[in-house]
């Protein structure tokens, strides 16, 4: 569960509720099922047209993925890589076979498996880089769905408002009904803005940032694996890989290593 | 037939119908042939100016292409590549000549033909990469037509509304006609938004995503062919190419291979 | 003459005429010389500020260039390259000197001249690539002028409307004049949208697409020339260069070669 | 303290105050706590959804970082590098160990430490380049938070205005209250524009420019260190690194060196 | 003095004057000092926040730079390079020392100085490329200031209009004052549009185009210098560098050389 997505979306809707309550407080005014259907339904329709089949038919997985935080354990992974490096120097690369089962991260696991299988370094790097590119591309496909909500939400909001306005203007015989009709017409624009700005755009950005983080994380693993395969000094490997760590993680890592060494 | 394009566009228009029915239900209000001509005709005019001659004069093919799903058979193609790799190791590269006819994909076919013809690896890679670039560029030219609808649809919608507003304001002697006149003026904006958001933008995005998918697919074929030509181990080839497979396809592939091996 | 630019722009203006006729039909309402001067004049002013001196002072040439279609003869050029390749293999590179005069395309001509002069392959490639980059940059400078019309047309349209609105609102003593005054104020916005969406944006896009086409065409010529210089097999050259051909041109080429061979 | 951020933001708010005073001068009209909560709260909500966890939970540090100017001392650093280069030529690379403590900049310090530790040049370059990339990425994550304020500020401003308008239109029985209600509805749009245009967008741009500056600065240090490690002539190093200096800094450097030499 | 910037900006303001005169002709309506202060002052405030310190404090130099045309003498520089090439072949590289003083362009001068000093080609290329990158970056920093005017001008225009509207709506007791008040409120939007579209955006674009031109010009000089240093044939150098010349300059160059040779 990604706590920031949860907090952000709940807080965003909370602001709406507060906004309504601080005004007339009449919630019923803001609930209009047909408006909801047009705006959300329309946005989803065009999102279906715009996105890949596997995203469309796997939409539940995509949404679940959006609220799940990927596991990125810089400190633990770096420590494991250092220990693997030491072990490989002492007992040979094949000795790592015994450790494959304890690795959680599938990317890490695959890379170690390839090392144990005796894959050539260049082939290993090539394969694992394609893995990174494909994983990033898959996340970008998921991001694209939320981008669609960000684009088509307001678009269908405006379409709904135009439909409402045209109907209202066509039958302008009753000036008294003007205000309320226009209020209803504007609700689709409101829904579209909410869909885009509380869900679509921010979630799409979050996914893009996660993909970037995962790419760095996997690149660190890949450099570590290649270093292990080349039989480099574990201290050099450690120093090299620490460059990939965000500053907070670096402090944490050093504290842990300090603690372990004491 | 690309089912998601069909579903998305039909559902999108369905939302419009529902929106109108949930309001006054008067469809006649929303049908105005001159408005349709101005908006769609105008958008197409500027799309003609903006796009390449072969796209403009081959527009039927472009539209047909937009609702047709390209054939991307990752699993089957990978299995074929592995079997070709095994055969080439057993019986030599020339033995693949017998298999050329059974290949459907023209890109794959051309690559195998070049291998059988004894083309040098570097020349082959260079040629097949240009093929990829040119195919992607051609799809981007098709995408550009739908991008034009996405840009010029709303633009001519606004132009139509401005024309209507100016005519209305010029003859403001009859305040009773104000509402209905404005309703008519707004219809072009509605049409422009629909053209852009149900057709233009989402179809353009779909084409871009297809082009990206095709590029990965062809790149997988190319790597496979080069690996076959170099006489690499079929297991290494299989392992390498599996990196290109989207996660769903990978599971499918492994299930099939498992099944075949059992 | 680029027929698609002609059709697109004429059709676009035709839509405007139809839109006016299908309404009040009063053309006089839509013609306002001061509005035209402000919008078009303003857009041109800022285009002068934004663009390069040689584009500004060579504007007639730029506009002429925009409605002229560049000559790209894939089929003929490829056939010439193949025949040059055959001749060079038979009679030596210097024998091509006799053919320089028959070449129309200045890029092609320069490249052949360099080959005949005995320029080193690396120098030749470097020079001809700079030629491509410079030609593309020059077209982009021309595109930038139309981009400016696309940006500053609507901007000055809005500025004109604001000026009109402010004047109107300041002297709001006569409510009867409100409508017509506002109609006049809106005309600049209309003009700005027309300038941008019938001329500026679509022509800019067309120029960008032409530049991309020319780049591919010249790159094909360059690869051919280098292949000739290296004395490569004419069949390999033909096969390599066919990769650059758009699918339609490829069919045409094969039909012609078939016809010639028969 | 970054004086330009301080001046810019204070001056920006000053303009608002002046604008209000030059009008009615009634400040109370422009202060509406619920509007503030919706706009700022909403923008922060979606910023929480969109941004990385370490940015969200370290927001105080992010904001502090935004008003702090990074230390970039081109002249002093270049002089230090030149003096290190001279010392290393005279007394060997290890002699630099004595100088590590006097270096303030952590990037510079780490690089010198690596040199003293005898790290191979290629490894050193690789590590320090990853350091640069990671530091830039971290600053871009901070920038993204202010980008979010720039995007979601106006978005929630519009959402707040729509909520206000809908409430107002729904109860249009009292035409006298129309104006003041609409005034209140518009306040969220005003707040959103202020949040975006005085804080969000300009601060985000500043951070991006700082990141670019820091990158050049670190790249200069890296080139210097590698040059020192390679034992290059201090004059060549000086000449090379002066290319990185902005023109003002170059003049300053030359003046100082001139002064020191006299 | 860049004549196109002068013409463009003066003509742009001229269009405004003409627009006002062709309407009511009442200039006083369009002059409102507080509106000017809010819009221009606000835009400058946020430009201060967004831009680099040396741009902010060197703003006079930045503005002067914007209306000054950089000296790019393709023809003269190419002729000088050819004559230097000939001289260096005859009398050696050191003989160029006598010519350093006659060179105006500081980039050219520095490069020749480095050649005379015996700098290694690779170091020279590296240094001079960093010079190009830094000079381009400095121009982009200057461009960014005008970009800020283009962004924040309309933003503060809208903020000013919102402030005006809110004040007006709050005290809606006098319907007669409605029009004039709204006219005043709209003036900031007008000012913001003018600031952005006559000054900010077009000047920013001009600077970007100049930077691109200067980069090509310097790259031509660099290639020439490296060619001289390598002792290449002056005819090859001339042919190579002519590729960098824009088509107009090429014609001019050939005419001059023709004239000189006759």
Coordinates of C-alpha atoms in Angstrom, one line a residue, chain D residues 3-5 7-9 11-12 15-16 18-20 22-25 29-30 69 179-180 182-184 186-187 189-190 193-194 197-198 201-203 205-206 209 213 216 236 239-240 243-244 246-248 250, chain E residues 33-35 37-38 41-42 44-54 56-57 61 110 114 123 126-128 130-131 134 138 140-141 144 148 151-152 155-156 158-159 162-167 169-170 172:
Chain D
X3 CA 18.3 36.6 -2.0
X4 CA 16.6 36.5 -5.4
X5 CA 13.9 34.0 -4.2
X7 CA 13.1 39.4 -3.2
X8 CA 11.0 37.8 -5.9
X9 CA 8.4 36.3 -3.6
X11 CA 7.9 41.7 -4.2
X12 CA 5.3 39.4 -5.8
X15 CA 2.3 43.7 -6.0
X16 CA -0.9 42.0 -4.8
X18 CA -0.5 47.3 -3.9
X19 CA -3.2 46.1 -6.4
X20 CA -5.8 45.7 -3.7
X22 CA -5.0 50.9 -5.4
X23 CA -8.5 49.6 -5.8
X24 CA -11.0 49.5 -2.9
X25 CA -8.3 49.0 -0.4
X29 CA -12.6 41.1 0.8
X30 CA -9.6 39.0 -0.2
X69 CA 21.4 29.0 -2.3
X179 CA -22.3 39.6 -7.1
X180 CA -20.8 39.0 -3.7
X182 CA -19.5 35.2 -7.3
X183 CA -16.7 37.4 -5.7
X184 CA -16.2 34.7 -3.1
X186 CA -13.5 33.7 -7.7
X187 CA -11.2 34.0 -4.7
X189 CA -9.1 31.0 -8.6
X190 CA -7.1 34.0 -7.4
X193 CA -3.0 31.7 -9.5
X194 CA -1.0 33.2 -6.7
X197 CA 2.8 32.1 -10.2
X198 CA 4.4 33.6 -7.2
X201 CA 6.4 27.8 -11.1
X202 CA 9.1 30.3 -10.3
X203 CA 10.7 28.3 -7.5
X205 CA 12.4 27.0 -12.4
X206 CA 15.0 28.3 -10.0
X209 CA 18.6 26.3 -13.0
X213 CA 24.7 25.1 -12.4
X216 CA 28.6 22.2 -14.5
X236 CA 46.9 22.9 -19.1
X239 CA 43.3 26.5 -19.1
X240 CA 40.9 23.6 -19.6
X243 CA 36.3 26.9 -20.1
X244 CA 33.7 25.9 -17.6
X246 CA 30.7 31.7 -16.7
X247 CA 32.1 34.9 -18.3
X248 CA 31.8 36.9 -15.1
X250 CA 36.3 34.1 -15.6
Chain E
X33 CA -0.6 53.1 -13.8
X34 CA -1.6 50.7 -11.0
X35 CA -2.5 48.1 -13.6
X37 CA 2.6 48.3 -11.9
X38 CA 0.8 45.1 -11.0
X41 CA 5.9 44.5 -11.5
X42 CA 4.4 41.1 -10.8
X44 CA 9.3 40.9 -13.0
X45 CA 8.9 39.7 -9.4
X46 CA 8.4 36.1 -10.4
X47 CA 11.1 36.5 -13.1
X48 CA 13.4 37.4 -10.2
X49 CA 12.4 34.3 -8.3
X50 CA 12.8 32.1 -11.3
X51 CA 16.0 33.3 -12.8
X52 CA 19.7 33.1 -12.0
X53 CA 21.3 35.7 -9.7
X54 CA 23.7 36.9 -12.4
X56 CA 18.7 39.2 -12.3
X57 CA 21.5 41.5 -11.2
X61 CA 23.2 43.8 -19.8
X110 CA 41.3 31.9 -28.2
X114 CA 45.8 27.6 -28.3
X123 CA 42.5 19.0 -25.6
X126 CA 37.4 19.5 -25.8
X127 CA 38.1 23.0 -24.4
X128 CA 36.5 24.8 -27.4
X130 CA 33.0 23.3 -23.6
X131 CA 33.3 27.0 -24.5
X134 CA 28.9 27.4 -21.8
X138 CA 24.6 31.6 -20.9
X140 CA 19.7 30.3 -22.7
X141 CA 19.8 31.9 -19.2
X144 CA 14.9 32.4 -19.7
X148 CA 9.5 34.4 -17.6
X151 CA 4.8 33.2 -18.7
X152 CA 4.2 35.6 -15.8
X155 CA -0.4 35.2 -15.2
X156 CA -0.2 38.5 -13.4
X158 CA -5.1 37.5 -14.9
X159 CA -4.4 37.9 -11.2
X162 CA -9.4 38.7 -10.8
X163 CA -8.6 41.3 -8.1
X164 CA -10.5 43.9 -10.0
X165 CA -13.5 41.6 -10.7
X166 CA -13.7 40.5 -7.0
X167 CA -13.7 44.1 -5.9
X169 CA -18.6 42.1 -7.7
X170 CA -18.3 42.7 -3.9
X172 CA -22.4 45.5 -6.9

